[in-house]
PDB file of C-alpha atoms in Angstrom:
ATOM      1  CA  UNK L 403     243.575-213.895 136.833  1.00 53.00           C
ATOM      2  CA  UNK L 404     243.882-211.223 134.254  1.00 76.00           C
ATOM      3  CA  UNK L 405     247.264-212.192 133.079  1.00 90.00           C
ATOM      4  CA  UNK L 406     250.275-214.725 132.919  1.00 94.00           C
ATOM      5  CA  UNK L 407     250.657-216.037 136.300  1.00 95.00           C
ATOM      6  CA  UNK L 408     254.327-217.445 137.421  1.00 96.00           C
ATOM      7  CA  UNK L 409     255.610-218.700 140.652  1.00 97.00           C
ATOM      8  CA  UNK L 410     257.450-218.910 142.810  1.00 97.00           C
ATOM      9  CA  UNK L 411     259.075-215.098 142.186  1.00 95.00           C
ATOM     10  CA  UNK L 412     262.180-216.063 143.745  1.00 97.00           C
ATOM     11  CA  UNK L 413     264.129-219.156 143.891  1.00 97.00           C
ATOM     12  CA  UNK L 414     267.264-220.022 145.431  1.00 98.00           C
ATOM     13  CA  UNK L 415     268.326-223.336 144.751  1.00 98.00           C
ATOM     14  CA  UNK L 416     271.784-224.895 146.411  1.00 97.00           C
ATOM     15  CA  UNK L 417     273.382-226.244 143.478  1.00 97.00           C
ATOM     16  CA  UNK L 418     272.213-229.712 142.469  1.00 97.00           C
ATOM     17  CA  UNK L 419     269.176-229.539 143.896  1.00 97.00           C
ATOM     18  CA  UNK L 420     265.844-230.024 141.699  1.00 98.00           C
ATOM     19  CA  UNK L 421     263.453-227.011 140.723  1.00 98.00           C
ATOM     20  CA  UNK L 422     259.796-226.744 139.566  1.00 98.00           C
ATOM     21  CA  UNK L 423     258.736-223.476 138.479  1.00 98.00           C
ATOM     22  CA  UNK L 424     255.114-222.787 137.574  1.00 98.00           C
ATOM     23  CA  UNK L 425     253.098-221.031 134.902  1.00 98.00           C
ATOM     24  CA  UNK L 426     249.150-220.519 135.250  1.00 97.00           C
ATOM     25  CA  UNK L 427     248.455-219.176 131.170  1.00 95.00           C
ATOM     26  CA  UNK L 428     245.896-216.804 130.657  1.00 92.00           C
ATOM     27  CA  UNK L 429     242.227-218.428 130.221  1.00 92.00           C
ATOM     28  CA  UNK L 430     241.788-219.742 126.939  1.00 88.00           C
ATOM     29  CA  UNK L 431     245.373-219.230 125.474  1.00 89.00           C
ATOM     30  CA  UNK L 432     246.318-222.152 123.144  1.00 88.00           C
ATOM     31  CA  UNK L 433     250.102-221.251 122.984  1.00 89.00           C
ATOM     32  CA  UNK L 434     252.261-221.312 126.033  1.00 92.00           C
ATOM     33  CA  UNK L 435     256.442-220.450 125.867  1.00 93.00           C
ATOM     34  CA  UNK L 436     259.043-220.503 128.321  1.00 96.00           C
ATOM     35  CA  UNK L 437     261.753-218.657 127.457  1.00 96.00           C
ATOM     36  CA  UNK L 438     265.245-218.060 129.853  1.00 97.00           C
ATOM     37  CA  UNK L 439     266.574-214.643 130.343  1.00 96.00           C
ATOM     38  CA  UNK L 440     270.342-214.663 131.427  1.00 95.00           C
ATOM     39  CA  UNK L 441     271.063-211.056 132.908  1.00 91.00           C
ATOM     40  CA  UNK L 442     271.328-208.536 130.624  1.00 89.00           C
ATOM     41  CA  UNK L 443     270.396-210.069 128.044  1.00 92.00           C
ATOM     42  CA  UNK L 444     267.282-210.672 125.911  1.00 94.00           C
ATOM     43  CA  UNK L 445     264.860-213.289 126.844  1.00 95.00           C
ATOM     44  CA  UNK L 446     265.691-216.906 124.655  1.00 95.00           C
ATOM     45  CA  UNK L 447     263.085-219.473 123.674  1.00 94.00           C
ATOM     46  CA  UNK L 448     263.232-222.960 125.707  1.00 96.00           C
ATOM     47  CA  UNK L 449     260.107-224.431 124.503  1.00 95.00           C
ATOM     48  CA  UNK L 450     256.423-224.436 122.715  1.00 92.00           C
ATOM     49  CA  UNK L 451     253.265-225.989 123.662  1.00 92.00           C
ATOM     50  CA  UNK L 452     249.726-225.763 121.691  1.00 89.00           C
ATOM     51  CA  UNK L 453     247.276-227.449 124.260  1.00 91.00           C
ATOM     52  CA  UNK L 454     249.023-230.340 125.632  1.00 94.00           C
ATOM     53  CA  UNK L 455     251.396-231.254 122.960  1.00 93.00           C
ATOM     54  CA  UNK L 456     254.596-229.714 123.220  1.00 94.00           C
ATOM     55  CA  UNK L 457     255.404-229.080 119.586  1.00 89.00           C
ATOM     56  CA  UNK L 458     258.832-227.294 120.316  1.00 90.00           C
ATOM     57  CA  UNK L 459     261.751-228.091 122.606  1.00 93.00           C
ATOM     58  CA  UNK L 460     264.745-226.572 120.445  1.00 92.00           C
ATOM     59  CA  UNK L 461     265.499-224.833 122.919  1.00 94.00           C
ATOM     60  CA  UNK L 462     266.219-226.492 126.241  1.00 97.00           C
ATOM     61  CA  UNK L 463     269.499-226.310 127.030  1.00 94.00           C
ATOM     62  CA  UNK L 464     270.042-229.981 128.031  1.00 94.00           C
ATOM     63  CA  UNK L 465     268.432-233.071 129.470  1.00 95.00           C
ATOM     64  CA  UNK L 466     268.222-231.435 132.899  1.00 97.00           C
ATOM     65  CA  UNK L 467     265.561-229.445 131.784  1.00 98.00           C
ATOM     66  CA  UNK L 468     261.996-230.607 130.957  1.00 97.00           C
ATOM     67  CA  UNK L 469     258.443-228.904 130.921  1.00 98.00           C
ATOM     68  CA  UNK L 470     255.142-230.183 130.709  1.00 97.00           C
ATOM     69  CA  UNK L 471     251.356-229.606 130.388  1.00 97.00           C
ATOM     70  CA  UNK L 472     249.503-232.337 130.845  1.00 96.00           C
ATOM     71  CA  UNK L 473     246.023-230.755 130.724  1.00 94.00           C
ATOM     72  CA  UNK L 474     246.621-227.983 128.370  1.00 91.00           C
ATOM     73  CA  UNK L 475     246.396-224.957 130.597  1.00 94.00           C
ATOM     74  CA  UNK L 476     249.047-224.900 133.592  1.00 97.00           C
ATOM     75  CA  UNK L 477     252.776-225.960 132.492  1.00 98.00           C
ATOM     76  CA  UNK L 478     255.592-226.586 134.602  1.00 98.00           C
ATOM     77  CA  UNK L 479     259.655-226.170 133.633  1.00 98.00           C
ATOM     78  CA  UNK L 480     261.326-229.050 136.006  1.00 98.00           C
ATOM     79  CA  UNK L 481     265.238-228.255 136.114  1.00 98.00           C
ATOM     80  CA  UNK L 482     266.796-231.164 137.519  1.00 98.00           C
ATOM     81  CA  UNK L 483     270.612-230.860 139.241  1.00 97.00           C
ATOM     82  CA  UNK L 484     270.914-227.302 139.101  1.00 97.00           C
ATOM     83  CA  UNK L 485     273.747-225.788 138.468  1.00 97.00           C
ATOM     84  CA  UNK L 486     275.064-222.570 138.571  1.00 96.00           C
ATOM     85  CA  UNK L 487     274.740-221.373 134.360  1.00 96.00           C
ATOM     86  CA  UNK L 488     270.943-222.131 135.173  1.00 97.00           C
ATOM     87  CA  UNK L 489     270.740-218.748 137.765  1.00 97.00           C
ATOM     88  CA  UNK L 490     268.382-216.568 135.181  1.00 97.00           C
ATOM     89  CA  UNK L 491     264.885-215.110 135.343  1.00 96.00           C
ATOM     90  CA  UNK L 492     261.867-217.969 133.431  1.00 97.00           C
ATOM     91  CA  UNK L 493     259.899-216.454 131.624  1.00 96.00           C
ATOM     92  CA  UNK L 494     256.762-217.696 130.394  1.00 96.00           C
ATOM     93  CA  UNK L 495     254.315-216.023 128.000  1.00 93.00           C
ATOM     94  CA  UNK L 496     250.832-217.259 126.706  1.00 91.00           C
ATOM     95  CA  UNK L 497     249.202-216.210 123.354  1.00 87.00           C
ATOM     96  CA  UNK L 498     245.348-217.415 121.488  1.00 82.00           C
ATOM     97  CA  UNK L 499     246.321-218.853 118.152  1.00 71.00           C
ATOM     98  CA  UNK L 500     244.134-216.605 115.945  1.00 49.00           C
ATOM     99  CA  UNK L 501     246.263-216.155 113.275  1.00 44.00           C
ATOM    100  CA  UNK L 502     245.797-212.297 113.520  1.00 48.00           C
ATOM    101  CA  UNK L 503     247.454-209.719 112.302  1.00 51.00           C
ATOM    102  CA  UNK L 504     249.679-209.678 115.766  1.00 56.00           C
ATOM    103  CA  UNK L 505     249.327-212.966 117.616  1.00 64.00           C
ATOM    104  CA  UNK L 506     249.809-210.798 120.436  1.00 77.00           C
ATOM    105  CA  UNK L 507     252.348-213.000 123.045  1.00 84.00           C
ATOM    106  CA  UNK L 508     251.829-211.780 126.617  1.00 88.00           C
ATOM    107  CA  UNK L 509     254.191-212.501 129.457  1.00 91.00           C
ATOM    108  CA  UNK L 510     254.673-213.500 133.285  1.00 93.00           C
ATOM    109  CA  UNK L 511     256.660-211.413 135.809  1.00 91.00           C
ATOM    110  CA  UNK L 512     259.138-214.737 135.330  1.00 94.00           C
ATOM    111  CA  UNK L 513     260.621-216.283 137.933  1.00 96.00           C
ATOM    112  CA  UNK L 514     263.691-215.832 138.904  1.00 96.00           C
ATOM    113  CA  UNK L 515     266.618-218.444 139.717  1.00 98.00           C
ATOM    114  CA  UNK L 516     269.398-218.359 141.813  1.00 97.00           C
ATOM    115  CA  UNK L 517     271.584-221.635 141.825  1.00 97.00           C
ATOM    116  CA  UNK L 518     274.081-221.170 144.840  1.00 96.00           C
TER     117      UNK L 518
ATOM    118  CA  UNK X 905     274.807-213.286 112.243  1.00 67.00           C
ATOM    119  CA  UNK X 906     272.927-210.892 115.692  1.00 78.00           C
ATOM    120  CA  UNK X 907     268.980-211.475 113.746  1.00 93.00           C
ATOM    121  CA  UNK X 908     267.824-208.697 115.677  1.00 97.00           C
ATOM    122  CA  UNK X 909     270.441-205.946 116.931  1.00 97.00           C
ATOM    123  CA  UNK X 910     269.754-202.644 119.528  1.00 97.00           C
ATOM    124  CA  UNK X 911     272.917-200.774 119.200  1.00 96.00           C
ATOM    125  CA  UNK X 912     272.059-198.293 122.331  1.00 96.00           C
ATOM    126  CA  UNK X 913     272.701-200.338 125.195  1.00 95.00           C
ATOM    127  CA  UNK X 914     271.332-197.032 127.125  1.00 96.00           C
ATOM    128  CA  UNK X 915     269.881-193.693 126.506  1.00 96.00           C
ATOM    129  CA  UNK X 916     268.746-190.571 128.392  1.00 97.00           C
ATOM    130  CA  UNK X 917     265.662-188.441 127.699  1.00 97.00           C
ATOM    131  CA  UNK X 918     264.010-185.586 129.316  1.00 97.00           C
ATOM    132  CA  UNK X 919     260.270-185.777 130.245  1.00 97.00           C
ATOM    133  CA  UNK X 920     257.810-184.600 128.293  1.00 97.00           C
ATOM    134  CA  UNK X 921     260.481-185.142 125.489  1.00 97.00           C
ATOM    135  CA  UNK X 922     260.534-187.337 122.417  1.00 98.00           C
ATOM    136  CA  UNK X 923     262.858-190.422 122.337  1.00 98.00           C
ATOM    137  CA  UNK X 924     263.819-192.641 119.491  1.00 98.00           C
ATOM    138  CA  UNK X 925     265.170-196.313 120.188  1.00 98.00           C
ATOM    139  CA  UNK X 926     266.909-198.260 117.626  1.00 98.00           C
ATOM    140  CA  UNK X 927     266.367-201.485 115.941  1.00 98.00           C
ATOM    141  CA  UNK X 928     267.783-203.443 112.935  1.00 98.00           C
ATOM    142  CA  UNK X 929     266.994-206.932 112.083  1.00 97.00           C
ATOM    143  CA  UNK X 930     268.126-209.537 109.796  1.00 96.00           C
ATOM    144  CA  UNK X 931     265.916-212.113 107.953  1.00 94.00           C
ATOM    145  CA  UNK X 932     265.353-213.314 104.619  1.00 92.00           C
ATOM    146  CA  UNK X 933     261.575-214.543 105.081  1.00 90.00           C
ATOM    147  CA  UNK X 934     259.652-212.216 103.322  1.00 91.00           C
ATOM    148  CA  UNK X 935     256.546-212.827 106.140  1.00 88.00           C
ATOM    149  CA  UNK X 936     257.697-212.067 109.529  1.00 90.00           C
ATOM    150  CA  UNK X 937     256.563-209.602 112.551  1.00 89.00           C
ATOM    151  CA  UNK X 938     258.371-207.471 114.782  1.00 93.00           C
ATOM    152  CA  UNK X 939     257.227-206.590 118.250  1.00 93.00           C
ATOM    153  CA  UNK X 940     258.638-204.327 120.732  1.00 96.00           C
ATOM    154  CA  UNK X 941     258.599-205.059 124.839  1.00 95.00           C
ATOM    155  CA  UNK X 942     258.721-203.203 128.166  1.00 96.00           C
ATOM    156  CA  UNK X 943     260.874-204.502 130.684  1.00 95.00           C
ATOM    157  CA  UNK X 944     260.359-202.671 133.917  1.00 94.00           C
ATOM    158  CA  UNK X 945     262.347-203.752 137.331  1.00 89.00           C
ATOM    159  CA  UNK X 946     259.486-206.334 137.747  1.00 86.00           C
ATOM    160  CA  UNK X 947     260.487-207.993 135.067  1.00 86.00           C
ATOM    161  CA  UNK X 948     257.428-208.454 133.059  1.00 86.00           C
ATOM    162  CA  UNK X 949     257.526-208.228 129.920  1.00 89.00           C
ATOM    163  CA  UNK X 950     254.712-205.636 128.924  1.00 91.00           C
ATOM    164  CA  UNK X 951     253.731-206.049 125.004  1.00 90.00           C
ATOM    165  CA  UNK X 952     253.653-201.968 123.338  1.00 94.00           C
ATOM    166  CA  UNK X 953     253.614-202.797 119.807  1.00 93.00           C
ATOM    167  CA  UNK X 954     253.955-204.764 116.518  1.00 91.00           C
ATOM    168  CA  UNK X 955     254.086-204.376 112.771  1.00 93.00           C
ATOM    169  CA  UNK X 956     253.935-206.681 110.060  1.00 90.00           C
ATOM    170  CA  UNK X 957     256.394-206.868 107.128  1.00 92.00           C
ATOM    171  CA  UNK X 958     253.065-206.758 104.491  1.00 91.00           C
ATOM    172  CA  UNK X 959     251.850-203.315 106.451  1.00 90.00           C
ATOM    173  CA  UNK X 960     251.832-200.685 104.302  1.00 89.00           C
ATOM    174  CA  UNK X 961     251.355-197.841 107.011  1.00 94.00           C
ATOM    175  CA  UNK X 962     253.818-197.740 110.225  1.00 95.00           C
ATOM    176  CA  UNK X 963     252.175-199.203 113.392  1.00 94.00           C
ATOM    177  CA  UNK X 964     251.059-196.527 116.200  1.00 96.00           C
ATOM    178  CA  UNK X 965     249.563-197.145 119.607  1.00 94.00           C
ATOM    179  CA  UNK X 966     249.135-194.394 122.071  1.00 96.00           C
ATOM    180  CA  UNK X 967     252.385-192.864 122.252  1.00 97.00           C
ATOM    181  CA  UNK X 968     254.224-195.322 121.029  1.00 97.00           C
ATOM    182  CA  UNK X 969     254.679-195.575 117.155  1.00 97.00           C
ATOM    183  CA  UNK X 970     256.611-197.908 114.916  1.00 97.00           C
ATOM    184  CA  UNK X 971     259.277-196.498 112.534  1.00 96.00           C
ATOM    185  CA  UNK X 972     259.390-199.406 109.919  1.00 96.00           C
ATOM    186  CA  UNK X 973     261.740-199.071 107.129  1.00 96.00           C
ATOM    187  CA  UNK X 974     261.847-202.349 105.048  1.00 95.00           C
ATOM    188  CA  UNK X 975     264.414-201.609 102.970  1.00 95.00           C
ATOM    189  CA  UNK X 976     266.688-200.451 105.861  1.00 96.00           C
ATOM    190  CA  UNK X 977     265.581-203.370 107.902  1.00 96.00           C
ATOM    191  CA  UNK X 978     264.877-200.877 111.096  1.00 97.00           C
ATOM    192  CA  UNK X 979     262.246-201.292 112.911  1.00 97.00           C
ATOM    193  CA  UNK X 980     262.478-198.319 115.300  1.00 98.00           C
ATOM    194  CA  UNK X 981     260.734-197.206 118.202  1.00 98.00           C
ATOM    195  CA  UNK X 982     259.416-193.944 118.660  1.00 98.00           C
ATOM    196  CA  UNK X 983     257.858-192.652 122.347  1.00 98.00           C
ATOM    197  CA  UNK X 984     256.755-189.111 122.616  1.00 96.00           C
ATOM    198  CA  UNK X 985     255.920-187.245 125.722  1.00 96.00           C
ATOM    199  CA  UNK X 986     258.297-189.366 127.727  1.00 97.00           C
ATOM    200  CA  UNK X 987     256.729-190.047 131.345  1.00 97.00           C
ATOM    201  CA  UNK X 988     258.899-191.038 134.158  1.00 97.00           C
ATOM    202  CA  UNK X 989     257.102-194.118 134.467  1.00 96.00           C
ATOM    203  CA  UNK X 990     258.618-195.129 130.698  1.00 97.00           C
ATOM    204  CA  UNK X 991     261.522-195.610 132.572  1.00 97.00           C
ATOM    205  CA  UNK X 992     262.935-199.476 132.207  1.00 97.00           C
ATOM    206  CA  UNK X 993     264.899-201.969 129.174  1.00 97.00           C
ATOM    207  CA  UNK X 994     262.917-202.019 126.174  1.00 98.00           C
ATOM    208  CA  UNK X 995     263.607-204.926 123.498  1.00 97.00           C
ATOM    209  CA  UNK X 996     262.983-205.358 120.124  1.00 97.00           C
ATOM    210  CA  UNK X 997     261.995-208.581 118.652  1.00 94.00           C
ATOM    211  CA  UNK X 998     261.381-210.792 115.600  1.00 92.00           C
ATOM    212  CA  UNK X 999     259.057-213.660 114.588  1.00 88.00           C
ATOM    213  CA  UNK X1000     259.942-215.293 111.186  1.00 86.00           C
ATOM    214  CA  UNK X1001     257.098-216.986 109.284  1.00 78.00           C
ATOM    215  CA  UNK X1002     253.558-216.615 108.391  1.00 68.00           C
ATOM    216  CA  UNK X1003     251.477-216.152 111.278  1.00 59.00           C
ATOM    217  CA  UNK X1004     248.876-218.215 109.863  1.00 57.00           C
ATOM    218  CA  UNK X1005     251.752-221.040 110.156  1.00 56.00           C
ATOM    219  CA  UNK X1006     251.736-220.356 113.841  1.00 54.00           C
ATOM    220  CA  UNK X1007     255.344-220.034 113.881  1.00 60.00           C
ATOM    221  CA  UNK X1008     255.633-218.804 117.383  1.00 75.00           C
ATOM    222  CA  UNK X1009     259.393-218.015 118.308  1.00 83.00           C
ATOM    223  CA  UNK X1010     260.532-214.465 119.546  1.00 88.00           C
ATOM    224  CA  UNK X1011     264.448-213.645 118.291  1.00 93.00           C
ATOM    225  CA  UNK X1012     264.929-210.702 121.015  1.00 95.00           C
ATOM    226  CA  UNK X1013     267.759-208.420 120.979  1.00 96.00           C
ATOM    227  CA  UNK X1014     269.824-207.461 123.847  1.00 95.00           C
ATOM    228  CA  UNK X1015     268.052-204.624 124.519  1.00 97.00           C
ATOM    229  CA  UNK X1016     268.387-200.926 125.821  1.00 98.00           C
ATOM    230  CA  UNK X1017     268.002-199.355 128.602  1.00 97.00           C
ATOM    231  CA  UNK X1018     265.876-195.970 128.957  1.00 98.00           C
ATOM    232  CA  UNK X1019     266.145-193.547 131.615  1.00 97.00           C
ATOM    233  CA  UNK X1020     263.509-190.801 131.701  1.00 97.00           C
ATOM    234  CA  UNK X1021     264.829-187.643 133.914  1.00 96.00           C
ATOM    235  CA  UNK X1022     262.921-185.079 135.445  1.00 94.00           C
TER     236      UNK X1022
END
């Protein structure tokens, strides 16, 4: 597709249970993010992958949380034993490294969490 | 310290009017970038516009334009004609660093909400 590709939309998770939310980058985008938005508030970085390697996991909030990309181009965040602080909308963006004057980041319609 | 800071947590405009939203940021790397974002009830974030701290000239895309003023450290947006569509949060953000250092993290602010009446 043309753009940044999340699912599912909607989650609703019964607390401790174990999530997997996806992101499908766009084509031939180097970068891929995941960043948490609590509501109303701003969006906040989780973690950073060029290709594969993920170069950047400052901000996951704790071991519960992991992502991966094992091929370079789909990632998946993995939140294990849910809890309730995790309800937020996952957002994850894509960008080509082209060290232009913008380095333009483009984002998913998230998907959004609800730990019950 | 907030890095990046929208002091309107709303604000009302009438179509076809002009609206100004504010942003101030807080950095002392003399290369960074600051980007500004559409959030409509989707919740996509839809990218409108950046400018560089080297620019000389303010960024403009459409009918959006970039208010940059360095020594102020604002960084404000500017939409004219409003459309009702405009309507949603809008958030200003903040990458520190040299692109060509492919540092890649967004500092957002909290945002503001904009409501575009008939």
């Amino acid at each position: 597709g043309a753009g940044v590709s999340q699912s599912p939309r909607y989650k609703v998770a019964k607390r401790g249970q174990d999530v997997a939310l996806r992101c499908d980058p766009i084509s031939g985008h180097v970068s891929l993010f995941w960043y948490q938005q609590a509501l109303g508030q701003g969006p906040e970085f989780l973690t950073y992958f060029q290709n594969e390697a993920q170069l950047d996991k400052s901000g996951l909030p704790s071991d519960r949380f992991f992502a991966e990309r094992p091929e370079g181009s789909v990632s998946t965040l993995k939140i294990q034993r849910t809890q309730q602080e995790d309800s937020a909308v996952y957002l994850c963006a894509s960008s080509f490294l082209t060290g232009g004057p913008g380095n333009t980041i483009y984002f998913g319609e998230g998907s959004w969490l609800t730990v019950v | 310290a907030q890095k990046i800071t929208q002091t309107q947590p709303g604000m009302f405009v009438q179509e076809k009017e002009a609206v100004t939203l504010d942003c101030t940021y807080d950095t002392s790397d003399p290369s960074y970038g600051l980007f500004w974002y559409k959030q409509p009830s989707s919740g996509e974030m839809i990218f409108l516009i950046y400018q560089g701290s080297y620019d000389q000239q303010n960024a403009t895309e459409g009918r959006y334009s970039l208010n940059f003023q360095k020594a102020r450290k604002s960084a404000n947006l500017v939409i004219s004609a409003s459309q009702l569509g405009d309507s949603a949060m809008y958030f200003c953000a903040m990458r520190e660093g040299r692109v060509e250092r492919s540092n890649y993290k967004l500092t957002f602010g909290k945002g503001t909400l904009l409501t575009v009446n008939p």
